[in-house]
Amino acid sequence: MEPQVELQQTDFNIANESTDPPKKISRQQTLVLISIASVNFSAMICYSILGPFFPVEAVKKGASQTVVGIIFGCFAVFYLITSLIAGRYIVQIGAKLLLVSGLCVSGVTTIIFGFLDRAPEGATFISLCFVVRSIDAVGFGSALTSSFAIVAKTFPNNIASVFGLLEIFTGLGLILGPPIGGWLFHSFGYEVPFLFLGCFVLIMVPINIYILPSIETNPTNDSFFGLLTYVKVILICYVIFMLSSGLGFLDATLSLFAVKMFGLSADYVGLIMLGFSLPYCLTSPLIGYFVDRFPATRNLFMVIGSLATGISFWLIGPVPIFHIPSQLWLTVFMLCLCGFFLGVTLITTVPEMITCAYELGYEEGLSTFGMVSGLFSAVWAIGMFYGPIVGGVTMQHLSFEWAAAIQGGLGILGGLLLLGYNLSQRLRSRQQNERTPLLND
């Protein structure tokens, strides 16, 4: 099922609706914003804490670079499974219960991860890392999948704007996680970063129980597979995969590269990671507001963002064929561009997938938003699995520069595929419009 002319009309209608004056935010919407902002912040600060020091410490405990990538990647496997289950049965389970229980699990496992340095090195340490990281993924997937669905249900006409606004807190988590984690590790050792942030997440649990309203709706018979009958949805999923695999790649490899190439300590590695997360944090709300007012620009932003992200990865190393020496300023500058274009690209994906769901006949409601959210999270998880593992293997057998080049190629491919699809749809629509007067005659 491939909507063509209807797609043009749908975008036009949404664009018209975006000119209406904004309505005053209700008390329930305000509480939802506060709740989801706390979830995004706490989840991402726990996720990003590992980057500056864990890969180096894991290598000291007997893990190879490939195994470090697999430890990061196993998180994505369970995140994928949890996202699909949570997205499909969010109505039956309850969005609030999913979110609160997910936070609780994530906080407890973060604390437990802080004691793994006491485990014997080698197989025991590696096995415990897999187990604890996998359980953490279940909590992480439950909380974030339900949070996306709750946002879409509460703000159906301003999804990109609110999504972009909330990504400020996602960005803050990404920004503060590496430097705080690196500084706490450098000052107090391995355990303290995990104990501090795990307790912080657990504090968020009673707060969200109190402020998050209960959201009830009726389930539907729609499925994930129905969404995947639309070629455009598949291409958007590829873009999401490319972005998440890039983030996972950097988490698993950047600290090793920075320590080896530039001789940086863990706290300084955390600081250079700001180059990625800070531009993303600042870009997301602006892009969200813009694409809500001008929905037709989503496709353009996805194409430009994908291409630019790929080029940025080519220059982080840079690729050896460019014969440009690795320099700290260039690496940081390219990280800034990656973060900027990640915001440009990612914010457009969720509202565009929801638009595609409506074109396929899905009803507006928590059930549809849950499935879109679950599909988004599942594809994001696949990228998180691919990025660290393939990046770790490639870096171990080749180099960081070539591993980043391969990652950049995914972005270039995604941009070209989207560009080709959009051009073919425009050409098909023009040909159909030219045939219409002949049929009328």
Coordinates of C-alpha atoms in Angstrom, one line a residue:
M1 CA 0.0 0.0 0.0
E2 CA 1.7 3.2 -1.2
P3 CA -0.1 6.5 -0.8
Q4 CA 1.0 9.0 -3.5
V5 CA -1.3 11.9 -4.3
E6 CA -2.8 11.6 -0.8
L7 CA 0.6 12.3 0.7
Q8 CA 0.8 15.6 -1.0
Q9 CA -2.7 16.5 0.3
T10 CA -2.0 15.4 3.8
D11 CA 1.1 17.5 4.1
F12 CA -0.8 20.5 2.8
N13 CA -3.6 20.0 5.3
I14 CA -1.1 19.8 8.2
A15 CA 0.7 22.9 7.0
N16 CA -2.6 24.7 7.0
E17 CA -3.4 23.6 10.6
S18 CA 0.0 24.8 11.8
T19 CA -1.0 28.4 11.2
D20 CA -3.7 28.2 13.9
P21 CA -2.9 30.2 17.0
P22 CA -1.4 28.0 19.7
K23 CA -3.7 26.9 22.5
K24 CA -2.8 27.4 26.2
I25 CA -1.1 24.4 27.7
S26 CA -3.3 22.6 30.2
R27 CA -2.3 21.4 33.7
Q28 CA -2.2 17.8 32.5
Q29 CA 0.0 18.7 29.6
T30 CA 2.4 20.6 31.9
L31 CA 2.7 17.6 34.2
V32 CA 3.4 15.3 31.3
L33 CA 6.1 17.6 30.0
I34 CA 7.8 17.7 33.5
S35 CA 7.5 13.9 33.8
I36 CA 8.8 13.0 30.4
A37 CA 11.6 15.6 30.7
S38 CA 12.8 13.9 33.9
V39 CA 12.7 10.5 32.2
N40 CA 14.7 11.7 29.1
F41 CA 17.3 13.4 31.3
S42 CA 17.8 10.6 33.8
A43 CA 17.7 7.8 31.2
M44 CA 20.3 9.5 28.9
I45 CA 22.6 10.5 31.7
C46 CA 22.8 6.9 32.8
Y47 CA 23.3 5.7 29.3
S48 CA 26.1 8.1 28.4
I49 CA 28.1 7.7 31.7
L50 CA 29.9 4.6 30.3
G51 CA 31.6 6.3 27.4
P52 CA 34.6 8.2 28.9
F53 CA 36.0 5.4 31.1
F54 CA 34.2 2.0 30.9
P55 CA 35.9 0.8 27.6
V56 CA 39.3 1.5 29.0
E57 CA 38.5 -0.2 32.3
A58 CA 36.9 -3.2 30.6
V59 CA 40.0 -3.7 28.5
K60 CA 42.0 -3.7 31.8
K61 CA 39.7 -6.4 33.2
G62 CA 40.4 -8.7 30.2
A63 CA 37.9 -7.7 27.6
S64 CA 39.0 -7.1 24.1
Q65 CA 37.8 -4.1 22.0
T66 CA 35.4 -6.4 20.2
V67 CA 34.0 -7.7 23.6
V68 CA 33.6 -4.1 24.7
G69 CA 31.5 -3.4 21.6
I70 CA 29.4 -6.5 22.3
I71 CA 28.8 -5.4 25.9
F72 CA 27.4 -2.1 24.5
G73 CA 25.5 -4.0 21.8
C74 CA 23.8 -6.5 24.1
F75 CA 22.0 -3.6 25.6
A76 CA 20.4 -3.0 22.3
V77 CA 19.1 -6.6 21.9
F78 CA 17.0 -6.4 25.0
Y79 CA 16.0 -2.8 24.3
L80 CA 14.7 -4.0 20.9
I81 CA 12.7 -6.8 22.4
T82 CA 11.3 -4.6 25.2
S83 CA 10.4 -1.8 22.8
L84 CA 8.3 -4.1 20.5
I85 CA 6.5 -5.6 23.4
A86 CA 5.9 -2.3 25.2
G87 CA 4.8 -0.6 22.0
R88 CA 2.3 -3.3 21.1
Y89 CA 0.8 -3.8 24.5
I90 CA 1.1 -0.3 26.0
V91 CA -2.6 0.1 26.2
Q92 CA -3.1 -3.2 28.1
I93 CA -0.2 -2.7 30.4
G94 CA -0.6 1.0 31.0
A95 CA 1.7 3.8 29.9
K96 CA 2.3 5.1 33.4
L97 CA 3.1 1.7 34.8
L98 CA 5.6 1.0 32.0
L99 CA 7.3 4.3 32.5
V100 CA 7.6 4.1 36.3
S101 CA 8.7 0.5 36.5
G102 CA 11.2 1.0 33.7
L103 CA 12.8 3.9 35.7
C104 CA 13.0 1.7 38.8
V105 CA 14.7 -1.1 37.0
S106 CA 17.2 1.3 35.3
G107 CA 18.1 2.9 38.6
V108 CA 18.7 -0.3 40.4
T109 CA 20.8 -1.9 37.6
T110 CA 22.9 1.3 37.3
I111 CA 23.8 1.0 41.0
I112 CA 24.6 -2.7 40.6
F113 CA 26.9 -2.0 37.6
G114 CA 29.0 0.2 39.9
F115 CA 30.1 -2.9 41.8
L116 CA 31.2 -5.0 38.9
D117 CA 34.8 -3.8 39.2
R118 CA 35.0 -6.1 42.2
A119 CA 34.3 -9.1 40.1
P120 CA 37.2 -11.3 39.0
E121 CA 38.6 -10.3 35.7
G122 CA 38.0 -12.2 32.5
A123 CA 34.9 -14.3 31.9
T124 CA 33.2 -13.5 35.2
F125 CA 33.5 -9.8 34.8
I126 CA 32.4 -9.9 31.2
S127 CA 29.4 -12.2 31.9
L128 CA 28.1 -10.0 34.7
C129 CA 28.4 -7.0 32.5
F130 CA 26.2 -8.7 29.9
V131 CA 23.6 -9.7 32.5
V132 CA 23.3 -6.3 34.3
R133 CA 23.5 -4.3 31.0
S134 CA 20.7 -6.5 29.5
I135 CA 18.4 -6.0 32.5
D136 CA 19.1 -2.3 32.4
A137 CA 17.9 -2.3 28.7
V138 CA 14.5 -3.7 29.7
G139 CA 14.0 -0.8 32.1
F140 CA 15.4 1.7 29.6
G141 CA 13.2 0.4 26.8
S142 CA 10.0 0.4 28.9
A143 CA 10.5 3.9 30.1
L144 CA 11.4 5.5 26.8
T145 CA 8.9 3.7 24.6
S146 CA 6.0 4.7 26.9
S147 CA 7.3 8.3 27.1
F148 CA 7.3 8.8 23.3
A149 CA 3.7 7.4 23.1
I150 CA 2.5 9.6 26.0
V151 CA 4.0 12.7 24.4
A152 CA 2.3 11.9 21.0
K153 CA -1.0 11.2 22.7
T154 CA -0.9 14.4 24.8
F155 CA 0.3 16.8 22.0
P156 CA -1.0 15.3 18.8
N157 CA -0.8 18.6 16.8
N158 CA 2.6 19.7 18.0
I159 CA 4.6 16.4 18.1
A160 CA 7.8 17.7 16.6
S161 CA 7.8 20.9 18.7
V162 CA 7.3 19.0 22.0
F163 CA 9.7 16.2 20.9
G164 CA 12.3 18.8 20.1
L165 CA 11.7 20.6 23.4
L166 CA 12.1 17.4 25.4
E167 CA 15.3 16.6 23.5
I168 CA 16.8 19.5 25.4
F169 CA 16.7 17.2 28.4
T170 CA 17.9 14.3 26.4
G171 CA 20.8 16.4 25.2
L172 CA 21.5 17.6 28.8
G173 CA 21.7 13.9 29.9
L174 CA 24.1 13.3 27.0
I175 CA 26.0 16.5 27.9
L176 CA 26.3 15.9 31.6
G177 CA 26.7 12.2 31.6
P178 CA 30.3 12.0 30.1
P179 CA 31.9 14.9 32.0
I180 CA 30.2 14.0 35.3
G181 CA 31.0 10.3 34.9
G182 CA 34.6 11.1 33.8
W183 CA 35.1 13.5 36.7
L184 CA 33.6 11.2 39.4
F185 CA 35.6 8.3 38.1
H186 CA 38.8 10.3 38.0
S187 CA 38.2 11.7 41.5
F188 CA 36.6 8.8 43.4
G189 CA 37.0 5.6 41.3
Y190 CA 34.8 3.3 39.4
E191 CA 31.9 2.8 41.8
V192 CA 30.9 6.4 42.6
P193 CA 29.6 7.5 39.1
F194 CA 27.1 4.6 39.0
L195 CA 26.0 4.9 42.6
F196 CA 25.4 8.7 42.2
L197 CA 23.4 8.4 39.0
G198 CA 21.6 5.3 40.0
C199 CA 20.3 7.0 43.1
F200 CA 19.3 10.0 41.1
V201 CA 17.2 7.9 38.8
L202 CA 15.5 6.2 41.8
I203 CA 14.5 9.6 43.1
M204 CA 12.7 10.2 39.9
V205 CA 10.4 7.2 40.5
P206 CA 8.2 8.7 43.3
I207 CA 8.1 12.0 41.6
N208 CA 6.7 10.5 38.4
I209 CA 4.3 8.4 40.3
Y210 CA 2.9 11.6 41.8
I211 CA 2.8 14.0 38.8
L212 CA 2.2 11.7 35.8
P213 CA -1.5 11.5 34.9
S214 CA -3.0 8.2 34.0
I215 CA -3.8 7.9 30.3
E216 CA -6.5 5.4 29.2
T217 CA -7.6 4.5 25.7
N218 CA -8.9 1.5 23.7
P219 CA -6.6 -1.0 22.0
T220 CA -6.7 -1.6 18.2
N221 CA -5.9 -4.5 15.9
D222 CA -3.2 -2.6 14.0
S223 CA 0.3 -4.0 13.9
F224 CA 3.9 -3.1 13.3
F225 CA 3.9 -5.1 10.0
G226 CA 1.3 -2.8 8.6
L227 CA 3.6 0.2 9.0
L228 CA 6.4 -1.7 7.2
T229 CA 4.3 -2.1 4.1
Y230 CA 5.0 1.6 3.3
V231 CA 8.3 2.1 1.6
K232 CA 8.7 5.5 3.1
V233 CA 8.4 4.1 6.6
I234 CA 11.2 1.6 5.8
L235 CA 13.5 4.4 4.6
I236 CA 12.8 6.5 7.8
C237 CA 13.6 3.4 9.8
Y238 CA 16.9 3.1 8.0
V239 CA 17.7 6.8 8.9
I240 CA 16.9 6.1 12.5
F241 CA 19.2 3.0 12.4
M242 CA 22.0 5.1 10.9
L243 CA 21.7 7.8 13.6
S244 CA 21.6 5.4 16.5
S245 CA 24.4 3.2 15.2
G246 CA 26.5 6.3 14.9
L247 CA 25.8 7.3 18.5
G248 CA 26.6 3.7 19.7
F249 CA 29.8 3.7 17.6
L250 CA 31.1 6.8 19.3
D251 CA 30.2 5.5 22.7
A252 CA 32.2 2.3 22.2
T253 CA 35.2 3.7 20.3
L254 CA 35.8 7.4 20.7
S255 CA 37.3 7.2 24.2
L256 CA 39.8 4.5 23.1
F257 CA 40.8 6.7 20.0
A258 CA 41.1 9.9 22.1
V259 CA 43.2 8.3 24.8
K260 CA 45.5 6.6 22.2
M261 CA 45.8 9.4 19.7
F262 CA 45.7 12.5 21.9
G263 CA 46.7 11.1 25.3
L264 CA 43.6 12.4 27.0
S265 CA 42.4 11.3 30.5
A266 CA 38.8 10.1 31.2
D267 CA 37.6 13.5 32.4
Y268 CA 38.9 15.2 29.2
V269 CA 37.3 12.5 27.0
G270 CA 34.0 13.4 28.7
L271 CA 34.5 17.0 27.8
I272 CA 35.1 16.4 24.1
M273 CA 31.9 14.4 24.0
L274 CA 30.2 17.7 24.7
G275 CA 31.0 18.6 21.2
F276 CA 28.4 16.0 20.1
S277 CA 25.7 16.4 22.6
L278 CA 25.6 20.2 23.1
P279 CA 24.8 21.1 19.4
Y280 CA 22.1 18.4 19.4
C281 CA 20.6 19.8 22.6
L282 CA 20.4 23.3 21.1
T283 CA 19.3 22.4 17.6
S284 CA 16.4 20.0 18.5
P285 CA 13.8 22.5 19.8
L286 CA 14.4 24.9 16.9
I287 CA 14.0 22.2 14.3
G288 CA 10.9 20.8 16.0
Y289 CA 9.2 24.2 16.0
F290 CA 10.1 24.8 12.4
V291 CA 8.9 21.4 11.0
D292 CA 5.6 21.7 12.9
R293 CA 5.0 25.0 11.1
F294 CA 6.3 23.8 7.8
P295 CA 5.8 20.0 7.6
A296 CA 6.8 19.8 4.0
T297 CA 10.4 20.5 5.0
R298 CA 10.7 17.2 6.9
N299 CA 11.9 15.2 3.9
L300 CA 14.4 17.9 3.0
F301 CA 15.8 17.9 6.5
M302 CA 16.1 14.2 6.6
V303 CA 18.1 14.1 3.3
I304 CA 20.4 17.0 4.2
G305 CA 20.9 15.7 7.7
S306 CA 21.7 12.2 6.6
L307 CA 24.3 13.3 4.0
A308 CA 25.9 15.8 6.3
T309 CA 26.1 13.3 9.2
G310 CA 27.9 10.8 6.9
I311 CA 30.4 13.4 5.7
S312 CA 31.1 14.4 9.4
F313 CA 32.0 10.8 10.3
W314 CA 34.4 10.7 7.3
L315 CA 36.3 13.6 8.8
I316 CA 36.3 12.7 12.5
G317 CA 39.3 10.4 11.9
P318 CA 39.7 11.6 9.2
V319 CA 39.5 8.9 6.5
P320 CA 43.1 7.9 5.6
I321 CA 42.5 8.5 1.8
F322 CA 42.1 12.2 2.5
H323 CA 45.7 12.3 3.9
I324 CA 44.6 14.7 6.6
P325 CA 46.4 14.1 10.0
S326 CA 44.3 13.5 13.0
Q327 CA 43.9 16.6 15.1
L328 CA 42.0 17.2 18.3
W329 CA 40.3 20.4 17.0
L330 CA 39.1 18.7 13.9
T331 CA 37.7 15.7 15.8
V332 CA 35.8 18.1 18.2
F333 CA 34.5 20.2 15.3
M334 CA 33.2 17.2 13.4
L335 CA 31.6 15.9 16.6
C336 CA 29.8 19.3 16.8
L337 CA 28.6 18.9 13.2
C338 CA 27.4 15.3 13.9
G339 CA 25.4 16.5 16.9
F340 CA 23.9 19.4 15.0
F341 CA 22.8 17.2 12.0
L342 CA 21.6 14.5 14.3
G343 CA 19.1 17.0 15.7
V344 CA 18.1 18.1 12.2
T345 CA 17.4 14.6 11.1
L346 CA 16.1 12.8 14.2
I347 CA 13.4 15.3 15.1
T348 CA 11.7 14.9 11.8
T349 CA 11.4 11.1 11.9
V350 CA 8.7 10.5 14.6
P351 CA 6.1 13.0 13.2
E352 CA 6.7 11.8 9.7
M353 CA 6.2 8.1 10.8
I354 CA 2.9 9.1 12.5
T355 CA 1.8 10.9 9.3
C356 CA 2.6 7.7 7.4
A357 CA 0.5 5.7 9.9
Y358 CA -2.5 8.0 9.3
E359 CA -2.1 7.6 5.6
L360 CA -2.2 3.8 6.0
G361 CA -5.5 4.2 7.9
Y362 CA -4.3 3.9 11.5
E363 CA -6.6 5.6 14.0
E364 CA -5.3 8.5 16.1
G365 CA -4.8 7.3 19.7
L366 CA -2.3 5.8 22.2
S367 CA -2.3 2.4 20.5
T368 CA -1.1 3.9 17.2
F369 CA 1.4 6.2 19.0
G370 CA 2.6 3.2 21.0
M371 CA 3.3 1.2 17.9
V372 CA 5.1 4.1 16.2
S373 CA 7.1 4.7 19.4
G374 CA 7.8 0.9 19.7
L375 CA 9.0 0.7 16.0
F376 CA 11.2 3.8 16.5
S377 CA 12.7 2.4 19.7
A378 CA 13.2 -1.0 18.1
V379 CA 15.0 0.4 15.1
W380 CA 17.0 2.6 17.4
A381 CA 18.0 -0.5 19.4
I382 CA 19.1 -2.3 16.2
G383 CA 21.4 0.6 15.4
M384 CA 22.7 0.6 19.0
F385 CA 23.5 -3.0 18.6
Y386 CA 25.2 -2.7 15.2
G387 CA 27.2 0.5 16.0
P388 CA 29.3 -0.6 19.0
I389 CA 29.9 -4.2 17.7
V390 CA 30.8 -3.5 14.1
G391 CA 32.7 -0.3 15.2
G392 CA 34.6 -2.3 17.8
V393 CA 35.5 -5.1 15.4
T394 CA 36.5 -2.7 12.6
M395 CA 38.6 -0.6 15.0
Q396 CA 40.4 -3.6 16.4
H397 CA 41.2 -5.1 12.9
L398 CA 41.7 -1.8 11.0
S399 CA 41.6 1.5 12.8
F400 CA 39.2 4.1 14.2
E401 CA 39.6 6.2 11.1
W402 CA 38.4 3.4 8.8
A403 CA 35.6 2.4 11.2
A404 CA 34.3 6.0 11.2
A405 CA 34.5 6.0 7.4
I406 CA 32.3 2.9 7.2
Q407 CA 29.8 4.5 9.7
G408 CA 29.8 7.6 7.6
G409 CA 29.0 5.6 4.5
L410 CA 25.7 4.5 6.1
G411 CA 24.7 8.2 6.4
I412 CA 25.6 8.9 2.8
L413 CA 23.6 5.9 1.6
G414 CA 20.6 6.9 3.7
G415 CA 20.6 10.4 2.2
L416 CA 20.8 9.2 -1.3
L417 CA 18.0 6.6 -0.8
L418 CA 15.7 9.2 0.6
L419 CA 16.6 11.7 -2.2
G420 CA 15.9 9.1 -4.8
Y421 CA 12.5 8.1 -3.2
N422 CA 11.3 11.7 -2.9
L423 CA 12.3 12.5 -6.5
S424 CA 10.5 9.3 -7.8
Q425 CA 7.4 10.2 -5.8
R426 CA 7.4 13.7 -7.2
L427 CA 7.8 12.5 -10.7
R428 CA 5.1 9.9 -10.3
S429 CA 2.7 12.5 -8.9
R430 CA 3.5 14.9 -11.8
Q431 CA 2.8 12.1 -14.3
Q432 CA -0.5 11.3 -12.6
N433 CA -1.5 14.9 -12.7
E434 CA -0.7 15.1 -16.4
R435 CA -2.9 12.1 -17.1
T436 CA -5.9 13.4 -15.2
P437 CA -6.9 16.2 -17.7
L438 CA -6.7 13.6 -20.5
L439 CA -9.0 11.2 -18.7
N440 CA -11.5 14.1 -18.0
D441 CA -11.5 15.0 -21.7

